[in-house]
Structures are given as C-alpha cells and as structure tokens.
C-alpha cells in the first residue's frame, strides 16, 4: 500500500476549521484541531502563506502566533518552526549515533525534508535514499520551508517519488540505518501494513549486520501510548534481538511523542551517554539543538 509520508498524527479531521473570535474591536482567526473525541486544540492563525491539494492530502503552510510557521496536513500540525527540531532530532540521531559508522541511510516518508536534513548532518553518510509517495507535497515543502533547502540540494540525497515499501523491497544494496517517518497505522489507512511484522522482517533483510531501524510511533502520552507505541514495540521485539521505545514532549503536538528503535546487533543498543556525546562532537556538523547523551 502507498504511504502518506509526513502525517504523524491521528487523522480526526480533514481541514483545519478556522473559527473567528472577536476581542474588543479586532476579529481574530483560530485553527481548531480535533485531537480525540471530546478534546480540541486551538491556536491563533496570523497568515496562510500557501495551500495545495495533492492526490493524497490537503497541505497548508501558515504563520501562527504560538508556533511560528507551521506545516499542516489534513488539518493537523506536522511540524512547526518553534519545535520541529525536537521531533526530528529524536527520530534521527539516536539511531545514527548508536550505529558505529552509518554510511547508507534509507528514509521512508519525510516529505518535508527535515528528516533528511538531520541525517545529512552526519559526516559519515555517503548516501541517503529518501522515498516519499507524494511528489506534490515534496515540491510544496521545497518552495515554502526554506530551512531544508540545503538538504534537498545535497548531492548525497537520492530523492525518489514512489511507494517506499516497493523501493525498499527492490533495493539491491543494504543500509546501515532505516528511518520510517510515516503516517500512523490506522486500520484501513494507507500505511497500516508498514508497521506489521512481515514488513519489519523485510526491513531487517535490507539492513547490514549491525543495522538499525527506527520509526515514529505516534502519541505516547497517558491516553495514547497503547494505540501505536506499545503495539509497534511489541512487534519489533518479535523481529529484532533488541528493541526499545522512547518518547519526548513536542509542544506543538500537544502530547508526548513516541519512537521505537530496533537493533540487528544488540551491542549497538548499549552505547554510554559519554560515548554518545563524543560521537555528537566528532560526527555531526554543527551542534544539536536538543539531543545529547543523557
């Protein structure tokens, strides 16, 4: 099945409903997200920079009061100028730093380019293959998210518009790290089968002997972690000799966000905080904004 790459959050509404509120003489506009039954999240809209409807999804780039510039897909924030670095550093660097020498990396999804940006900060990377199903979203993000322009122009990036499952199955060379930055596995949804045991077994055959897989795993707060995070962790434990979950608060997502990392070689799962800090200093061009060995 095709994947709709950059939608990280549960899809409860199609478009961001804009509500108008009057305070004094001024009329303000607010975007409301339906996070779950009975729970809404609203934030003040300052300006809509651009919008497009691709074959798969509605995409908007807006300026908001609390988060700055945001990417909204099908009515839900995917990343914000304020804190997208938290999500992407947590998704990318734990796996990249756990690997002894990552040279070849595969990204499933990641259409906005931020995941590739973080991968390409690693000096050891020789090739990063990024596969996203939605070329319209990739082009839209290139035009309206300038923070990732260097990543898209990097000659080490091989950007392919296609089904990431098909491309990974057809890959003849193996990878050191596989990063899945995909839609949540909603039943009947386009990415449901990209979180199943059979898919992860195929991914394992595409990794080198010390290879590592990491995937986003949706909301990890007290009410959400059982929906995606726990099942994904349990599934990966059936395929890889070592797997663990971790989470971090992402302010613009109004929740903690979960990730699961799986190791083909269990020894790569026990790197000390001091060694991680050493690798950050040696391997990564420019300092990280959030992540460290602790």
PDB file of C-alpha atoms in Angstrom:
ATOM      1  CA  UNK A   1       0.000   0.000   0.000  1.00  0.00           C
ATOM      2  CA  UNK A   2       1.185   3.559  -0.584  1.00  0.00           C
ATOM      3  CA  UNK A   3       2.166   5.703   2.376  1.00  0.00           C
ATOM      4  CA  UNK A   4       1.230   9.312   3.021  1.00  0.00           C
ATOM      5  CA  UNK A   5       4.577  10.229   4.393  1.00  0.00           C
ATOM      6  CA  UNK A   6       4.571  13.230   6.654  1.00  0.00           C
ATOM      7  CA  UNK A   7       1.289  12.783   8.527  1.00  0.00           C
ATOM      8  CA  UNK A   8       2.487  11.883  12.018  1.00  0.00           C
ATOM      9  CA  UNK A   9      -0.671  12.476  13.979  1.00  0.00           C
ATOM     10  CA  UNK A  10      -4.029  10.660  14.170  1.00  0.00           C
ATOM     11  CA  UNK A  11      -6.338  11.903  11.464  1.00  0.00           C
ATOM     12  CA  UNK A  12      -9.542  13.112  13.120  1.00  0.00           C
ATOM     13  CA  UNK A  13     -10.374  15.981  10.720  1.00  0.00           C
ATOM     14  CA  UNK A  14      -9.683  16.769   7.087  1.00  0.00           C
ATOM     15  CA  UNK A  15      -9.059  20.520   7.063  1.00  0.00           C
ATOM     16  CA  UNK A  16      -8.199  22.971   9.827  1.00  0.00           C
ATOM     17  CA  UNK A  17     -11.550  24.593  10.733  1.00  0.00           C
ATOM     18  CA  UNK A  18     -10.915  28.327  11.179  1.00  0.00           C
ATOM     19  CA  UNK A  19     -13.036  29.968  13.871  1.00  0.00           C
ATOM     20  CA  UNK A  20     -13.470  33.724  14.205  1.00  0.00           C
ATOM     21  CA  UNK A  21     -13.336  35.324  17.659  1.00  0.00           C
ATOM     22  CA  UNK A  22     -13.936  38.991  18.500  1.00  0.00           C
ATOM     23  CA  UNK A  23     -11.894  40.653  21.227  1.00  0.00           C
ATOM     24  CA  UNK A  24     -12.552  44.387  21.625  1.00  0.00           C
ATOM     25  CA  UNK A  25     -12.815  45.694  18.062  1.00  0.00           C
ATOM     26  CA  UNK A  26     -10.478  43.133  16.474  1.00  0.00           C
ATOM     27  CA  UNK A  27     -11.547  39.888  14.804  1.00  0.00           C
ATOM     28  CA  UNK A  28      -9.050  37.034  15.251  1.00  0.00           C
ATOM     29  CA  UNK A  29      -8.841  33.678  13.476  1.00  0.00           C
ATOM     30  CA  UNK A  30      -8.192  30.409  15.301  1.00  0.00           C
ATOM     31  CA  UNK A  31      -7.439  26.949  13.911  1.00  0.00           C
ATOM     32  CA  UNK A  32      -9.018  24.087  15.821  1.00  0.00           C
ATOM     33  CA  UNK A  33      -7.698  20.516  15.754  1.00  0.00           C
ATOM     34  CA  UNK A  34      -9.842  17.612  16.957  1.00  0.00           C
ATOM     35  CA  UNK A  35      -7.270  15.532  18.858  1.00  0.00           C
ATOM     36  CA  UNK A  36      -9.697  12.895  20.115  1.00  0.00           C
ATOM     37  CA  UNK A  37     -13.361  12.505  20.970  1.00  0.00           C
ATOM     38  CA  UNK A  38     -14.185  15.360  23.321  1.00  0.00           C
ATOM     39  CA  UNK A  39     -10.778  17.089  23.101  1.00  0.00           C
ATOM     40  CA  UNK A  40      -9.849  20.031  20.882  1.00  0.00           C
ATOM     41  CA  UNK A  41      -6.658  22.067  20.497  1.00  0.00           C
ATOM     42  CA  UNK A  42      -6.768  25.626  19.154  1.00  0.00           C
ATOM     43  CA  UNK A  43      -4.133  28.172  18.163  1.00  0.00           C
ATOM     44  CA  UNK A  44      -4.233  31.662  16.669  1.00  0.00           C
ATOM     45  CA  UNK A  45      -3.728  31.997  12.927  1.00  0.00           C
ATOM     46  CA  UNK A  46      -1.802  35.031  11.672  1.00  0.00           C
ATOM     47  CA  UNK A  47      -1.450  34.287   7.957  1.00  0.00           C
ATOM     48  CA  UNK A  48      -1.831  31.499   5.402  1.00  0.00           C
ATOM     49  CA  UNK A  49       1.272  31.515   3.201  1.00  0.00           C
ATOM     50  CA  UNK A  50       0.274  28.799   0.741  1.00  0.00           C
ATOM     51  CA  UNK A  51      -2.084  25.860   0.260  1.00  0.00           C
ATOM     52  CA  UNK A  52      -2.334  22.941  -2.133  1.00  0.00           C
ATOM     53  CA  UNK A  53      -4.349  19.782  -2.594  1.00  0.00           C
ATOM     54  CA  UNK A  54      -2.290  16.810  -3.742  1.00  0.00           C
ATOM     55  CA  UNK A  55      -3.582  13.453  -4.900  1.00  0.00           C
ATOM     56  CA  UNK A  56      -3.361  12.231  -1.317  1.00  0.00           C
ATOM     57  CA  UNK A  57      -3.783  15.154   1.085  1.00  0.00           C
ATOM     58  CA  UNK A  58      -4.519  18.818   1.799  1.00  0.00           C
ATOM     59  CA  UNK A  59      -1.382  20.798   2.647  1.00  0.00           C
ATOM     60  CA  UNK A  60      -1.068  24.278   4.169  1.00  0.00           C
ATOM     61  CA  UNK A  61       1.816  26.423   5.378  1.00  0.00           C
ATOM     62  CA  UNK A  62       0.657  29.041   7.870  1.00  0.00           C
ATOM     63  CA  UNK A  63       2.052  31.593  10.299  1.00  0.00           C
ATOM     64  CA  UNK A  64       0.675  31.103  13.810  1.00  0.00           C
ATOM     65  CA  UNK A  65       1.086  33.126  16.971  1.00  0.00           C
ATOM     66  CA  UNK A  66       2.358  30.380  19.328  1.00  0.00           C
ATOM     67  CA  UNK A  67       4.392  28.211  16.914  1.00  0.00           C
ATOM     68  CA  UNK A  68       5.576  30.484  14.091  1.00  0.00           C
ATOM     69  CA  UNK A  69       5.479  28.934  10.611  1.00  0.00           C
ATOM     70  CA  UNK A  70       3.747  25.543  10.608  1.00  0.00           C
ATOM     71  CA  UNK A  71       3.165  22.763   8.106  1.00  0.00           C
ATOM     72  CA  UNK A  72      -0.414  21.471   8.341  1.00  0.00           C
ATOM     73  CA  UNK A  73      -1.561  18.338   6.545  1.00  0.00           C
ATOM     74  CA  UNK A  74      -5.204  17.262   6.521  1.00  0.00           C
ATOM     75  CA  UNK A  75      -5.938  19.663   9.358  1.00  0.00           C
ATOM     76  CA  UNK A  76      -3.177  18.695  11.793  1.00  0.00           C
ATOM     77  CA  UNK A  77       0.210  20.261  12.522  1.00  0.00           C
ATOM     78  CA  UNK A  78       3.051  18.137  11.182  1.00  0.00           C
ATOM     79  CA  UNK A  79       5.916  20.423  12.158  1.00  0.00           C
ATOM     80  CA  UNK A  80       6.403  23.914  13.483  1.00  0.00           C
ATOM     81  CA  UNK A  81       9.171  26.469  13.340  1.00  0.00           C
ATOM     82  CA  UNK A  82       9.167  26.515  17.148  1.00  0.00           C
ATOM     83  CA  UNK A  83       9.922  22.870  17.895  1.00  0.00           C
ATOM     84  CA  UNK A  84      10.206  20.657  14.800  1.00  0.00           C
ATOM     85  CA  UNK A  85      13.877  20.125  15.687  1.00  0.00           C
ATOM     86  CA  UNK A  86      12.802  18.200  18.810  1.00  0.00           C
ATOM     87  CA  UNK A  87      10.808  15.655  16.812  1.00  0.00           C
ATOM     88  CA  UNK A  88      13.396  15.261  14.050  1.00  0.00           C
ATOM     89  CA  UNK A  89      16.453  15.111  16.299  1.00  0.00           C
ATOM     90  CA  UNK A  90      14.724  12.452  18.416  1.00  0.00           C
ATOM     91  CA  UNK A  91      13.710  10.459  15.346  1.00  0.00           C
ATOM     92  CA  UNK A  92      17.080  10.532  13.578  1.00  0.00           C
ATOM     93  CA  UNK A  93      20.037  10.877  15.911  1.00  0.00           C
ATOM     94  CA  UNK A  94      19.563   8.072  18.464  1.00  0.00           C
ATOM     95  CA  UNK A  95      19.784   5.510  15.647  1.00  0.00           C
ATOM     96  CA  UNK A  96      22.532   7.315  13.732  1.00  0.00           C
ATOM     97  CA  UNK A  97      24.661   7.753  16.848  1.00  0.00           C
ATOM     98  CA  UNK A  98      24.120   4.180  18.065  1.00  0.00           C
ATOM     99  CA  UNK A  99      25.498   2.841  14.777  1.00  0.00           C
ATOM    100  CA  UNK A 100      29.315   2.628  14.699  1.00  0.00           C
ATOM    101  CA  UNK A 101      29.677   4.185  11.238  1.00  0.00           C
ATOM    102  CA  UNK A 102      26.460   4.935   9.296  1.00  0.00           C
ATOM    103  CA  UNK A 103      27.174   5.404   5.589  1.00  0.00           C
ATOM    104  CA  UNK A 104      23.960   4.384   3.820  1.00  0.00           C
ATOM    105  CA  UNK A 105      20.576   5.511   5.141  1.00  0.00           C
ATOM    106  CA  UNK A 106      17.010   4.874   3.924  1.00  0.00           C
ATOM    107  CA  UNK A 107      14.145   7.222   4.820  1.00  0.00           C
ATOM    108  CA  UNK A 108      10.564   6.116   4.289  1.00  0.00           C
ATOM    109  CA  UNK A 109       8.425   9.256   4.031  1.00  0.00           C
ATOM    110  CA  UNK A 110       9.771  12.508   5.417  1.00  0.00           C
ATOM    111  CA  UNK A 111       8.478  14.657   2.563  1.00  0.00           C
ATOM    112  CA  UNK A 112       9.139  17.997   4.244  1.00  0.00           C
ATOM    113  CA  UNK A 113      12.882  17.290   4.175  1.00  0.00           C
ATOM    114  CA  UNK A 114      13.657  17.735   7.885  1.00  0.00           C
ATOM    115  CA  UNK A 115      14.478  14.058   8.458  1.00  0.00           C
ATOM    116  CA  UNK A 116      16.921  14.095   5.543  1.00  0.00           C
ATOM    117  CA  UNK A 117      18.394  17.344   6.845  1.00  0.00           C
ATOM    118  CA  UNK A 118      19.251  15.715  10.169  1.00  0.00           C
ATOM    119  CA  UNK A 119      20.652  12.564   8.523  1.00  0.00           C
ATOM    120  CA  UNK A 120      22.888  14.589   6.229  1.00  0.00           C
ATOM    121  CA  UNK A 121      24.427  16.423   9.181  1.00  0.00           C
ATOM    122  CA  UNK A 122      26.373  13.214   9.844  1.00  0.00           C
ATOM    123  CA  UNK A 123      29.773  13.424   8.166  1.00  0.00           C
ATOM    124  CA  UNK A 124      29.955   9.648   7.673  1.00  0.00           C
ATOM    125  CA  UNK A 125      26.861   9.499   5.436  1.00  0.00           C
ATOM    126  CA  UNK A 126      27.714   8.752   1.821  1.00  0.00           C
ATOM    127  CA  UNK A 127      24.185   8.194   0.526  1.00  0.00           C
ATOM    128  CA  UNK A 128      20.709   8.928   1.866  1.00  0.00           C
ATOM    129  CA  UNK A 129      17.789   7.430  -0.066  1.00  0.00           C
ATOM    130  CA  UNK A 130      14.522   9.202   0.712  1.00  0.00           C
ATOM    131  CA  UNK A 131      11.300   7.751  -0.716  1.00  0.00           C
ATOM    132  CA  UNK A 132       8.031   9.655  -0.461  1.00  0.00           C
ATOM    133  CA  UNK A 133       4.799   8.812  -2.258  1.00  0.00           C
ATOM    134  CA  UNK A 134       3.598  12.400  -2.625  1.00  0.00           C
ATOM    135  CA  UNK A 135       5.692  14.452  -5.023  1.00  0.00           C
ATOM    136  CA  UNK A 136       3.319  17.412  -4.752  1.00  0.00           C
ATOM    137  CA  UNK A 137       3.973  17.677  -1.017  1.00  0.00           C
ATOM    138  CA  UNK A 138       7.741  17.400  -1.530  1.00  0.00           C
ATOM    139  CA  UNK A 139       7.677  20.208  -4.124  1.00  0.00           C
ATOM    140  CA  UNK A 140       5.392  22.311  -1.912  1.00  0.00           C
ATOM    141  CA  UNK A 141       7.741  21.928   1.062  1.00  0.00           C
ATOM    142  CA  UNK A 142      10.776  22.765  -1.070  1.00  0.00           C
ATOM    143  CA  UNK A 143       9.074  26.019  -2.039  1.00  0.00           C
ATOM    144  CA  UNK A 144       7.753  27.048   1.374  1.00  0.00           C
ATOM    145  CA  UNK A 145      10.086  25.539   4.018  1.00  0.00           C
ATOM    146  CA  UNK A 146      13.434  27.164   3.252  1.00  0.00           C
ATOM    147  CA  UNK A 147      15.144  25.653   6.328  1.00  0.00           C
ATOM    148  CA  UNK A 148      15.565  22.394   4.387  1.00  0.00           C
ATOM    149  CA  UNK A 149      16.812  23.799   1.074  1.00  0.00           C
ATOM    150  CA  UNK A 150      20.405  22.681   1.704  1.00  0.00           C
ATOM    151  CA  UNK A 151      19.282  19.129   2.416  1.00  0.00           C
ATOM    152  CA  UNK A 152      17.327  18.897  -0.839  1.00  0.00           C
ATOM    153  CA  UNK A 153      20.359  20.240  -2.731  1.00  0.00           C
ATOM    154  CA  UNK A 154      22.851  17.876  -1.061  1.00  0.00           C
ATOM    155  CA  UNK A 155      24.360  15.515  -3.691  1.00  0.00           C
ATOM    156  CA  UNK A 156      24.287  12.661  -1.172  1.00  0.00           C
ATOM    157  CA  UNK A 157      20.460  12.742  -1.176  1.00  0.00           C
ATOM    158  CA  UNK A 158      18.696  10.400  -3.603  1.00  0.00           C
ATOM    159  CA  UNK A 159      15.071  11.565  -3.596  1.00  0.00           C
ATOM    160  CA  UNK A 160      12.584   9.113  -5.106  1.00  0.00           C
ATOM    161  CA  UNK A 161       8.845   9.712  -5.506  1.00  0.00           C
ATOM    162  CA  UNK A 162       7.298   6.278  -5.095  1.00  0.00           C
ATOM    163  CA  UNK A 163       5.918   3.750  -2.625  1.00  0.00           C
ATOM    164  CA  UNK A 164       8.652   3.303  -0.002  1.00  0.00           C
ATOM    165  CA  UNK A 165       7.735  -0.361   0.529  1.00  0.00           C
ATOM    166  CA  UNK A 166       8.265  -1.126  -3.158  1.00  0.00           C
ATOM    167  CA  UNK A 167      11.555   0.757  -3.287  1.00  0.00           C
ATOM    168  CA  UNK A 168      12.882  -0.955  -0.184  1.00  0.00           C
ATOM    169  CA  UNK A 169      11.881  -4.390  -1.471  1.00  0.00           C
ATOM    170  CA  UNK A 170      13.674  -3.700  -4.753  1.00  0.00           C
ATOM    171  CA  UNK A 171      16.827  -2.301  -3.156  1.00  0.00           C
ATOM    172  CA  UNK A 172      19.897  -4.368  -4.040  1.00  0.00           C
ATOM    173  CA  UNK A 173      22.320  -2.654  -1.645  1.00  0.00           C
ATOM    174  CA  UNK A 174      21.847  -2.824   2.097  1.00  0.00           C
ATOM    175  CA  UNK A 175      21.563   0.040   4.554  1.00  0.00           C
ATOM    176  CA  UNK A 176      23.114   0.890   7.892  1.00  0.00           C
ATOM    177  CA  UNK A 177      20.060   2.758   9.183  1.00  0.00           C
ATOM    178  CA  UNK A 178      16.402   2.681   8.092  1.00  0.00           C
ATOM    179  CA  UNK A 179      14.209   5.558   9.316  1.00  0.00           C
ATOM    180  CA  UNK A 180      10.432   5.348   8.963  1.00  0.00           C
ATOM    181  CA  UNK A 181       8.747   8.761   9.114  1.00  0.00           C
ATOM    182  CA  UNK A 182       5.264   7.661   8.092  1.00  0.00           C
ATOM    183  CA  UNK A 183       1.568   8.102   8.696  1.00  0.00           C
ATOM    184  CA  UNK A 184       0.177   6.328  11.754  1.00  0.00           C
ATOM    185  CA  UNK A 185      -1.016   2.738  11.213  1.00  0.00           C
ATOM    186  CA  UNK A 186      -4.729   3.484  11.224  1.00  0.00           C
ATOM    187  CA  UNK A 187      -6.760   0.388  10.376  1.00  0.00           C
ATOM    188  CA  UNK A 188      -7.647   0.577   6.697  1.00  0.00           C
ATOM    189  CA  UNK A 189      -5.254   3.509   6.262  1.00  0.00           C
ATOM    190  CA  UNK A 190      -2.513   3.761   3.621  1.00  0.00           C
ATOM    191  CA  UNK A 191       0.361   2.913   5.986  1.00  0.00           C
ATOM    192  CA  UNK A 192      -1.270   0.196   8.063  1.00  0.00           C
ATOM    193  CA  UNK A 193       0.871  -2.595   6.568  1.00  0.00           C
ATOM    194  CA  UNK A 194       4.090  -0.635   7.018  1.00  0.00           C
ATOM    195  CA  UNK A 195       4.012  -1.364  10.753  1.00  0.00           C
ATOM    196  CA  UNK A 196       3.346  -5.115  10.612  1.00  0.00           C
ATOM    197  CA  UNK A 197       5.690  -7.999  11.407  1.00  0.00           C
ATOM    198  CA  UNK A 198       6.090  -9.030   7.761  1.00  0.00           C
ATOM    199  CA  UNK A 199       7.194  -5.535   6.758  1.00  0.00           C
ATOM    200  CA  UNK A 200       9.729  -5.328   9.578  1.00  0.00           C
ATOM    201  CA  UNK A 201      11.075  -8.768   8.638  1.00  0.00           C
ATOM    202  CA  UNK A 202      11.646  -7.479   5.116  1.00  0.00           C
ATOM    203  CA  UNK A 203      13.327  -4.337   6.502  1.00  0.00           C
ATOM    204  CA  UNK A 204      15.683  -6.480   8.560  1.00  0.00           C
ATOM    205  CA  UNK A 205      16.896  -8.260   5.400  1.00  0.00           C
ATOM    206  CA  UNK A 206      17.765  -4.842   3.931  1.00  0.00           C
ATOM    207  CA  UNK A 207      19.990  -3.886   6.855  1.00  0.00           C
ATOM    208  CA  UNK A 208      23.669  -4.656   7.256  1.00  0.00           C
ATOM    209  CA  UNK A 209      24.566  -6.993  10.160  1.00  0.00           C
ATOM    210  CA  UNK A 210      24.895  -4.057  12.587  1.00  0.00           C
ATOM    211  CA  UNK A 211      21.970  -2.156  11.056  1.00  0.00           C
ATOM    212  CA  UNK A 212      19.364  -0.201  12.991  1.00  0.00           C
ATOM    213  CA  UNK A 213      15.709   0.617  12.263  1.00  0.00           C
ATOM    214  CA  UNK A 214      13.811   3.455  13.893  1.00  0.00           C
ATOM    215  CA  UNK A 215      10.199   4.529  13.418  1.00  0.00           C
ATOM    216  CA  UNK A 216       7.952   7.242  14.725  1.00  0.00           C
ATOM    217  CA  UNK A 217       5.222   5.673  16.856  1.00  0.00           C
ATOM    218  CA  UNK A 218       2.578   8.358  17.398  1.00  0.00           C
ATOM    219  CA  UNK A 219       1.322   9.834  20.647  1.00  0.00           C
ATOM    220  CA  UNK A 220       2.985   8.487  23.781  1.00  0.00           C
ATOM    221  CA  UNK A 221       1.002  10.274  26.483  1.00  0.00           C
ATOM    222  CA  UNK A 222      -1.019   8.536  29.170  1.00  0.00           C
ATOM    223  CA  UNK A 223      -4.088   8.145  26.933  1.00  0.00           C
ATOM    224  CA  UNK A 224      -2.399   7.459  23.602  1.00  0.00           C
ATOM    225  CA  UNK A 225       0.592   5.142  24.094  1.00  0.00           C
ATOM    226  CA  UNK A 226      -1.408   1.908  23.876  1.00  0.00           C
ATOM    227  CA  UNK A 227      -2.759   2.761  20.417  1.00  0.00           C
ATOM    228  CA  UNK A 228       0.511   2.692  18.423  1.00  0.00           C
ATOM    229  CA  UNK A 229       3.641   2.863  20.584  1.00  0.00           C
ATOM    230  CA  UNK A 230       3.103  -0.344  22.558  1.00  0.00           C
ATOM    231  CA  UNK A 231       2.000  -2.496  19.580  1.00  0.00           C
ATOM    232  CA  UNK A 232       4.913  -1.281  17.431  1.00  0.00           C
ATOM    233  CA  UNK A 233       7.399  -2.017  20.212  1.00  0.00           C
ATOM    234  CA  UNK A 234       5.966  -5.495  20.740  1.00  0.00           C
ATOM    235  CA  UNK A 235       6.057  -6.208  17.000  1.00  0.00           C
ATOM    236  CA  UNK A 236       9.666  -5.104  16.578  1.00  0.00           C
ATOM    237  CA  UNK A 237      10.698  -7.234  19.566  1.00  0.00           C
ATOM    238  CA  UNK A 238       9.471 -10.263  17.611  1.00  0.00           C
ATOM    239  CA  UNK A 239      11.774  -9.415  14.685  1.00  0.00           C
ATOM    240  CA  UNK A 240      14.932  -7.862  16.155  1.00  0.00           C
ATOM    241  CA  UNK A 241      17.080  -9.125  19.041  1.00  0.00           C
ATOM    242  CA  UNK A 242      16.888  -5.733  20.762  1.00  0.00           C
ATOM    243  CA  UNK A 243      14.212  -3.022  20.607  1.00  0.00           C
ATOM    244  CA  UNK A 244      13.139  -0.227  22.904  1.00  0.00           C
ATOM    245  CA  UNK A 245      10.732   2.685  22.981  1.00  0.00           C
ATOM    246  CA  UNK A 246      11.449   6.276  23.938  1.00  0.00           C
ATOM    247  CA  UNK A 247       9.414   9.471  23.979  1.00  0.00           C
ATOM    248  CA  UNK A 248       9.695  13.233  24.161  1.00  0.00           C
ATOM    249  CA  UNK A 249       7.257  16.102  24.656  1.00  0.00           C
ATOM    250  CA  UNK A 250       6.513  18.042  21.468  1.00  0.00           C
ATOM    251  CA  UNK A 251       4.739  21.244  22.416  1.00  0.00           C
ATOM    252  CA  UNK A 252       3.017  21.855  19.077  1.00  0.00           C
ATOM    253  CA  UNK A 253       1.645  18.278  19.070  1.00  0.00           C
ATOM    254  CA  UNK A 254       0.037  18.836  22.495  1.00  0.00           C
ATOM    255  CA  UNK A 255       1.406  15.480  23.653  1.00  0.00           C
ATOM    256  CA  UNK A 256       4.487  13.389  24.216  1.00  0.00           C
ATOM    257  CA  UNK A 257       5.618  11.680  21.021  1.00  0.00           C
ATOM    258  CA  UNK A 258       6.849   8.102  20.766  1.00  0.00           C
ATOM    259  CA  UNK A 259       9.619   6.400  18.803  1.00  0.00           C
ATOM    260  CA  UNK A 260      10.822   2.794  18.620  1.00  0.00           C
ATOM    261  CA  UNK A 261      14.382   1.778  17.760  1.00  0.00           C
ATOM    262  CA  UNK A 262      15.389  -1.794  16.826  1.00  0.00           C
ATOM    263  CA  UNK A 263      18.922  -3.211  16.605  1.00  0.00           C
ATOM    264  CA  UNK A 264      20.161  -6.069  14.421  1.00  0.00           C
ATOM    265  CA  UNK A 265      23.225  -6.290  16.684  1.00  0.00           C
ATOM    266  CA  UNK A 266      22.305  -5.947  20.396  1.00  0.00           C
ATOM    267  CA  UNK A 267      25.717  -4.456  21.184  1.00  0.00           C
ATOM    268  CA  UNK A 268      24.698  -1.222  19.411  1.00  0.00           C
ATOM    269  CA  UNK A 269      21.889  -0.786  21.962  1.00  0.00           C
ATOM    270  CA  UNK A 270      24.224  -0.185  24.895  1.00  0.00           C
ATOM    271  CA  UNK A 271      26.236   2.907  23.994  1.00  0.00           C
ATOM    272  CA  UNK A 272      27.025   5.040  27.063  1.00  0.00           C
ATOM    273  CA  UNK A 273      25.902   8.678  27.365  1.00  0.00           C
ATOM    274  CA  UNK A 274      29.547   9.750  27.386  1.00  0.00           C
ATOM    275  CA  UNK A 275      30.195   7.904  24.115  1.00  0.00           C
ATOM    276  CA  UNK A 276      27.085   9.473  22.551  1.00  0.00           C
ATOM    277  CA  UNK A 277      28.358  12.947  23.463  1.00  0.00           C
ATOM    278  CA  UNK A 278      31.750  12.090  21.985  1.00  0.00           C
ATOM    279  CA  UNK A 279      30.136  10.888  18.750  1.00  0.00           C
ATOM    280  CA  UNK A 280      27.996  14.028  18.524  1.00  0.00           C
ATOM    281  CA  UNK A 281      31.117  16.185  18.768  1.00  0.00           C
ATOM    282  CA  UNK A 282      33.075  14.132  16.218  1.00  0.00           C
ATOM    283  CA  UNK A 283      30.443  13.123  13.684  1.00  0.00           C
ATOM    284  CA  UNK A 284      27.871  15.882  13.369  1.00  0.00           C
ATOM    285  CA  UNK A 285      28.395  19.162  11.559  1.00  0.00           C
ATOM    286  CA  UNK A 286      27.211  21.971  13.905  1.00  0.00           C
ATOM    287  CA  UNK A 287      25.760  21.335  17.340  1.00  0.00           C
ATOM    288  CA  UNK A 288      22.401  19.745  18.029  1.00  0.00           C
ATOM    289  CA  UNK A 289      19.685  21.991  19.443  1.00  0.00           C
ATOM    290  CA  UNK A 290      18.074  19.445  21.757  1.00  0.00           C
ATOM    291  CA  UNK A 291      19.531  15.952  21.960  1.00  0.00           C
ATOM    292  CA  UNK A 292      22.577  14.898  23.955  1.00  0.00           C
ATOM    293  CA  UNK A 293      23.937  11.731  25.558  1.00  0.00           C
ATOM    294  CA  UNK A 294      21.624  11.967  28.538  1.00  0.00           C
TER     295      UNK A 294
END
